[in-house]
Amino acid sequence: MESMCCFKRKYIDWQIRKANVARKKRFPDMMSAHSVCVLFESKYVSDEVFAELNGLLKHKFKSVRYIVLRKKKDMQEYLSCVSAFSRKEVFWGKPSQSVVDNFLSQKDDLLIDLTLKESLPLKYLAGISGAECKCGLTKDDYALYDFEIRNLQSDSTIDLLKNMLKYLEMIKTK
């Protein structure tokens, strides 16, 4: 089973390289960043945590959207800004073309990956994102982010987001 995961990981890495996404990299000033896309798995984020995440982000950005890998029937798309997909829409770690098309349909200034553990479908989406700045927690063999949090003191999605926002707010660009 371990070797199958290794093959899937290599396949996703190859798919990301193959996509060869051209993007303009820049660190956005929090005052000028308009749109943010947030990736996470619903099995690690309760409804209460999601409400807190949404509250933090809605006050900072004009447009917030969530791409959520959901577990079975949890986290229904009860908000218009939530686009969820399930493992049934994933083949060898790669989301279906309809999920990819939906993800790429909007341009984002900032991509925030809130996965605490490796998730191949969300890794793929982060890899093909055209966002000007990609943020996430450092994971083994990931080289996807422009801005990384390396040592998180807890396994908390909220703490990860608060740390990212704290450091992003320190960045002042023109």
PDB file of C-alpha atoms in Angstrom:
ATOM      1  CA  MET A   1       0.000   0.000   0.000  1.00  0.00           C
ATOM      2  CA  GLU A   2       2.888   2.338   0.796  1.00  0.00           C
ATOM      3  CA  SER A   3       4.317   1.882  -2.717  1.00  0.00           C
ATOM      4  CA  MET A   4       0.919   2.745  -4.231  1.00  0.00           C
ATOM      5  CA  CYS A   5       0.936   6.049  -2.320  1.00  0.00           C
ATOM      6  CA  CYS A   6       4.438   6.705  -3.623  1.00  0.00           C
ATOM      7  CA  PHE A   7       3.307   6.086  -7.201  1.00  0.00           C
ATOM      8  CA  LYS A   8       0.300   8.366  -6.749  1.00  0.00           C
ATOM      9  CA  ARG A   9       2.492  11.103  -5.259  1.00  0.00           C
ATOM     10  CA  LYS A  10       4.935  10.828  -8.186  1.00  0.00           C
ATOM     11  CA  TYR A  11       2.007  10.865 -10.619  1.00  0.00           C
ATOM     12  CA  ILE A  12       0.587  14.055  -9.058  1.00  0.00           C
ATOM     13  CA  ASP A  13       4.014  15.707  -9.069  1.00  0.00           C
ATOM     14  CA  TRP A  14       4.359  14.802 -12.763  1.00  0.00           C
ATOM     15  CA  GLN A  15       0.859  16.143 -13.517  1.00  0.00           C
ATOM     16  CA  ILE A  16       1.711  19.445 -11.813  1.00  0.00           C
ATOM     17  CA  ARG A  17       4.969  19.786 -13.780  1.00  0.00           C
ATOM     18  CA  LYS A  18       3.138  18.818 -16.971  1.00  0.00           C
ATOM     19  CA  ALA A  19       0.542  21.563 -16.406  1.00  0.00           C
ATOM     20  CA  ASN A  20       3.400  24.109 -16.511  1.00  0.00           C
ATOM     21  CA  VAL A  21       1.257  26.944 -15.163  1.00  0.00           C
ATOM     22  CA  ALA A  22       2.495  30.418 -16.032  1.00  0.00           C
ATOM     23  CA  ARG A  23       1.738  32.903 -13.304  1.00  0.00           C
ATOM     24  CA  LYS A  24       2.898  36.279 -12.120  1.00  0.00           C
ATOM     25  CA  LYS A  25       4.393  35.691  -8.666  1.00  0.00           C
ATOM     26  CA  ARG A  26       4.144  38.459  -6.117  1.00  0.00           C
ATOM     27  CA  PHE A  27       3.468  38.888  -2.437  1.00  0.00           C
ATOM     28  CA  PRO A  28       0.226  40.805  -2.161  1.00  0.00           C
ATOM     29  CA  ASP A  29      -0.176  43.665   0.234  1.00  0.00           C
ATOM     30  CA  MET A  30      -3.141  42.652   2.403  1.00  0.00           C
ATOM     31  CA  MET A  31      -4.778  45.996   1.641  1.00  0.00           C
ATOM     32  CA  SER A  32      -4.626  45.402  -2.115  1.00  0.00           C
ATOM     33  CA  ALA A  33      -5.370  41.664  -2.252  1.00  0.00           C
ATOM     34  CA  HIS A  34      -8.950  41.276  -3.420  1.00  0.00           C
ATOM     35  CA  SER A  35      -9.565  37.568  -3.761  1.00  0.00           C
ATOM     36  CA  VAL A  36      -8.449  34.524  -1.856  1.00  0.00           C
ATOM     37  CA  CYS A  37      -9.014  30.827  -2.462  1.00  0.00           C
ATOM     38  CA  VAL A  38      -8.772  28.500   0.543  1.00  0.00           C
ATOM     39  CA  LEU A  39      -8.157  24.761   0.262  1.00  0.00           C
ATOM     40  CA  PHE A  40      -8.940  22.321   3.071  1.00  0.00           C
ATOM     41  CA  GLU A  41     -10.326  18.891   3.913  1.00  0.00           C
ATOM     42  CA  SER A  42     -13.634  18.922   5.748  1.00  0.00           C
ATOM     43  CA  LYS A  43     -12.707  15.953   7.939  1.00  0.00           C
ATOM     44  CA  TYR A  44     -10.262  18.241   9.784  1.00  0.00           C
ATOM     45  CA  VAL A  45     -12.517  21.309   9.965  1.00  0.00           C
ATOM     46  CA  SER A  46     -15.729  21.302  12.001  1.00  0.00           C
ATOM     47  CA  ASP A  47     -18.618  23.643  11.221  1.00  0.00           C
ATOM     48  CA  GLU A  48     -17.578  25.832  14.173  1.00  0.00           C
ATOM     49  CA  VAL A  49     -13.995  26.054  12.922  1.00  0.00           C
ATOM     50  CA  PHE A  50     -15.251  26.829   9.407  1.00  0.00           C
ATOM     51  CA  ALA A  51     -17.420  29.654  10.779  1.00  0.00           C
ATOM     52  CA  GLU A  52     -14.345  31.087  12.526  1.00  0.00           C
ATOM     53  CA  LEU A  53     -12.201  30.720   9.376  1.00  0.00           C
ATOM     54  CA  ASN A  54     -14.872  32.402   7.293  1.00  0.00           C
ATOM     55  CA  GLY A  55     -15.220  35.230   9.812  1.00  0.00           C
ATOM     56  CA  LEU A  56     -11.472  35.905   9.843  1.00  0.00           C
ATOM     57  CA  LEU A  57     -11.190  35.952   6.064  1.00  0.00           C
ATOM     58  CA  LYS A  58     -14.385  37.859   5.203  1.00  0.00           C
ATOM     59  CA  HIS A  59     -13.089  40.850   7.189  1.00  0.00           C
ATOM     60  CA  LYS A  60      -9.788  40.913   5.282  1.00  0.00           C
ATOM     61  CA  PHE A  61     -10.689  40.150   1.664  1.00  0.00           C
ATOM     62  CA  LYS A  62     -13.383  41.286  -0.749  1.00  0.00           C
ATOM     63  CA  SER A  63     -13.816  37.830  -2.237  1.00  0.00           C
ATOM     64  CA  VAL A  64     -13.274  34.532  -0.427  1.00  0.00           C
ATOM     65  CA  ARG A  65     -13.953  31.116  -1.901  1.00  0.00           C
ATOM     66  CA  TYR A  66     -13.351  27.673  -0.505  1.00  0.00           C
ATOM     67  CA  ILE A  67     -12.455  24.497  -2.349  1.00  0.00           C
ATOM     68  CA  VAL A  68     -13.178  21.637   0.017  1.00  0.00           C
ATOM     69  CA  LEU A  69     -12.384  17.951  -0.234  1.00  0.00           C
ATOM     70  CA  ARG A  70     -15.316  16.589   1.693  1.00  0.00           C
ATOM     71  CA  LYS A  71     -15.722  13.298   3.448  1.00  0.00           C
ATOM     72  CA  LYS A  72     -18.908  11.551   2.336  1.00  0.00           C
ATOM     73  CA  LYS A  73     -21.842  13.886   2.869  1.00  0.00           C
ATOM     74  CA  ASP A  74     -20.436  16.283   5.432  1.00  0.00           C
ATOM     75  CA  MET A  75     -19.940  19.934   4.584  1.00  0.00           C
ATOM     76  CA  GLN A  76     -22.670  20.409   2.049  1.00  0.00           C
ATOM     77  CA  GLU A  77     -22.332  23.433  -0.174  1.00  0.00           C
ATOM     78  CA  TYR A  78     -24.461  25.553   2.128  1.00  0.00           C
ATOM     79  CA  LEU A  79     -22.629  28.745   1.250  1.00  0.00           C
ATOM     80  CA  SER A  80     -22.286  30.041  -2.265  1.00  0.00           C
ATOM     81  CA  CYS A  81     -18.543  30.523  -1.672  1.00  0.00           C
ATOM     82  CA  VAL A  82     -17.993  26.809  -0.907  1.00  0.00           C
ATOM     83  CA  SER A  83     -17.262  24.401  -3.722  1.00  0.00           C
ATOM     84  CA  ALA A  84     -16.916  20.860  -2.404  1.00  0.00           C
ATOM     85  CA  PHE A  85     -15.907  17.630  -4.069  1.00  0.00           C
ATOM     86  CA  SER A  86     -15.565  14.081  -2.779  1.00  0.00           C
ATOM     87  CA  ARG A  87     -13.070  11.249  -3.204  1.00  0.00           C
ATOM     88  CA  LYS A  88     -15.452   9.788  -5.813  1.00  0.00           C
ATOM     89  CA  GLU A  89     -14.386  12.693  -8.041  1.00  0.00           C
ATOM     90  CA  VAL A  90     -10.697  11.830  -7.701  1.00  0.00           C
ATOM     91  CA  PHE A  91      -8.664   9.349  -9.745  1.00  0.00           C
ATOM     92  CA  TRP A  92      -5.103   8.545  -8.696  1.00  0.00           C
ATOM     93  CA  GLY A  93      -5.035  11.680  -6.558  1.00  0.00           C
ATOM     94  CA  LYS A  94      -6.110  13.961  -9.387  1.00  0.00           C
ATOM     95  CA  PRO A  95      -9.521  15.678  -9.180  1.00  0.00           C
ATOM     96  CA  SER A  96     -11.921  15.221 -12.089  1.00  0.00           C
ATOM     97  CA  GLN A  97     -11.810  17.692 -14.965  1.00  0.00           C
ATOM     98  CA  SER A  98     -15.050  19.348 -13.805  1.00  0.00           C
ATOM     99  CA  VAL A  99     -13.497  20.024 -10.374  1.00  0.00           C
ATOM    100  CA  VAL A 100     -10.339  21.390 -12.040  1.00  0.00           C
ATOM    101  CA  ASP A 101     -12.349  23.585 -14.437  1.00  0.00           C
ATOM    102  CA  ASN A 102     -14.401  24.970 -11.536  1.00  0.00           C
ATOM    103  CA  PHE A 103     -11.217  25.672  -9.575  1.00  0.00           C
ATOM    104  CA  LEU A 104      -9.527  27.447 -12.482  1.00  0.00           C
ATOM    105  CA  SER A 105     -12.641  29.433 -13.423  1.00  0.00           C
ATOM    106  CA  GLN A 106     -11.666  32.295 -11.100  1.00  0.00           C
ATOM    107  CA  LYS A 107      -8.371  34.119 -10.734  1.00  0.00           C
ATOM    108  CA  ASP A 108      -7.180  34.604  -7.183  1.00  0.00           C
ATOM    109  CA  ASP A 109      -4.624  36.987  -5.712  1.00  0.00           C
ATOM    110  CA  LEU A 110      -3.851  34.567  -2.908  1.00  0.00           C
ATOM    111  CA  LEU A 111      -4.147  30.807  -2.411  1.00  0.00           C
ATOM    112  CA  ILE A 112      -4.159  29.536   1.170  1.00  0.00           C
ATOM    113  CA  ASP A 113      -3.735  25.793   1.614  1.00  0.00           C
ATOM    114  CA  LEU A 114      -4.939  24.853   5.101  1.00  0.00           C
ATOM    115  CA  THR A 115      -4.174  21.149   4.826  1.00  0.00           C
ATOM    116  CA  LEU A 116      -2.186  19.959   7.815  1.00  0.00           C
ATOM    117  CA  LYS A 117      -1.351  16.592   6.226  1.00  0.00           C
ATOM    118  CA  GLU A 118      -0.687  15.627   2.638  1.00  0.00           C
ATOM    119  CA  SER A 119      -3.791  15.548   0.468  1.00  0.00           C
ATOM    120  CA  LEU A 120      -2.943  14.680  -3.138  1.00  0.00           C
ATOM    121  CA  PRO A 121      -6.105  16.177  -4.704  1.00  0.00           C
ATOM    122  CA  LEU A 122      -5.557  19.486  -2.904  1.00  0.00           C
ATOM    123  CA  LYS A 123      -1.816  19.362  -3.621  1.00  0.00           C
ATOM    124  CA  TYR A 124      -2.672  19.048  -7.311  1.00  0.00           C
ATOM    125  CA  LEU A 125      -5.035  22.044  -7.174  1.00  0.00           C
ATOM    126  CA  ALA A 126      -2.436  24.129  -5.323  1.00  0.00           C
ATOM    127  CA  GLY A 127       0.155  23.133  -7.910  1.00  0.00           C
ATOM    128  CA  ILE A 128      -1.904  24.223 -10.906  1.00  0.00           C
ATOM    129  CA  SER A 129      -3.238  27.394  -9.309  1.00  0.00           C
ATOM    130  CA  GLY A 130      -2.468  30.623 -11.089  1.00  0.00           C
ATOM    131  CA  ALA A 131      -2.681  32.623  -7.845  1.00  0.00           C
ATOM    132  CA  GLU A 132      -0.057  35.322  -7.546  1.00  0.00           C
ATOM    133  CA  CYS A 133       0.924  34.084  -4.081  1.00  0.00           C
ATOM    134  CA  LYS A 134       0.524  30.572  -2.684  1.00  0.00           C
ATOM    135  CA  CYS A 135       0.709  29.928   1.064  1.00  0.00           C
ATOM    136  CA  GLY A 136       0.725  26.688   3.013  1.00  0.00           C
ATOM    137  CA  LEU A 137       2.240  24.542   5.714  1.00  0.00           C
ATOM    138  CA  THR A 138       5.568  22.984   4.742  1.00  0.00           C
ATOM    139  CA  LYS A 139       5.135  19.302   3.931  1.00  0.00           C
ATOM    140  CA  ASP A 140       7.590  16.660   2.746  1.00  0.00           C
ATOM    141  CA  ASP A 141       8.656  17.127  -0.863  1.00  0.00           C
ATOM    142  CA  TYR A 142       6.309  20.053  -1.470  1.00  0.00           C
ATOM    143  CA  ALA A 143       7.772  22.959  -3.377  1.00  0.00           C
ATOM    144  CA  LEU A 144       4.501  24.607  -4.240  1.00  0.00           C
ATOM    145  CA  TYR A 145       4.298  27.635  -2.006  1.00  0.00           C
ATOM    146  CA  ASP A 146       5.749  31.105  -2.238  1.00  0.00           C
ATOM    147  CA  PHE A 147       5.169  31.562   1.476  1.00  0.00           C
ATOM    148  CA  GLU A 148       5.390  28.671   3.946  1.00  0.00           C
ATOM    149  CA  ILE A 149       4.797  28.157   7.637  1.00  0.00           C
ATOM    150  CA  ARG A 150       7.414  25.674   8.772  1.00  0.00           C
ATOM    151  CA  ASN A 151       6.792  24.943  12.424  1.00  0.00           C
ATOM    152  CA  LEU A 152       3.222  25.045  13.632  1.00  0.00           C
ATOM    153  CA  GLN A 153       2.981  24.609  17.398  1.00  0.00           C
ATOM    154  CA  SER A 154      -0.395  22.843  17.217  1.00  0.00           C
ATOM    155  CA  ASP A 155      -2.448  20.768  14.786  1.00  0.00           C
ATOM    156  CA  SER A 156      -4.994  23.528  14.448  1.00  0.00           C
ATOM    157  CA  THR A 157      -6.307  24.860  11.166  1.00  0.00           C
ATOM    158  CA  ILE A 158      -7.234  28.129  12.899  1.00  0.00           C
ATOM    159  CA  ASP A 159      -3.693  28.543  14.257  1.00  0.00           C
ATOM    160  CA  LEU A 160      -2.265  27.910  10.785  1.00  0.00           C
ATOM    161  CA  LEU A 161      -4.533  30.563   9.247  1.00  0.00           C
ATOM    162  CA  LYS A 162      -3.820  33.088  12.013  1.00  0.00           C
ATOM    163  CA  ASN A 163      -0.057  32.596  11.558  1.00  0.00           C
ATOM    164  CA  MET A 164      -0.326  33.022   7.787  1.00  0.00           C
ATOM    165  CA  LEU A 165      -2.411  36.170   8.116  1.00  0.00           C
ATOM    166  CA  LYS A 166      -0.074  37.619  10.762  1.00  0.00           C
ATOM    167  CA  TYR A 167       2.959  37.261   8.504  1.00  0.00           C
ATOM    168  CA  LEU A 168       1.133  38.314   5.339  1.00  0.00           C
ATOM    169  CA  GLU A 169      -0.016  41.495   7.081  1.00  0.00           C
ATOM    170  CA  MET A 170       3.637  42.364   7.717  1.00  0.00           C
ATOM    171  CA  ILE A 171       4.360  42.405   3.986  1.00  0.00           C
ATOM    172  CA  LYS A 172       4.105  45.877   2.510  1.00  0.00           C
ATOM    173  CA  THR A 173       4.393  46.110  -1.273  1.00  0.00           C
ATOM    174  CA  LYS A 174       3.570  48.794  -3.771  1.00  0.00           C
TER     175      LYS A 174
END
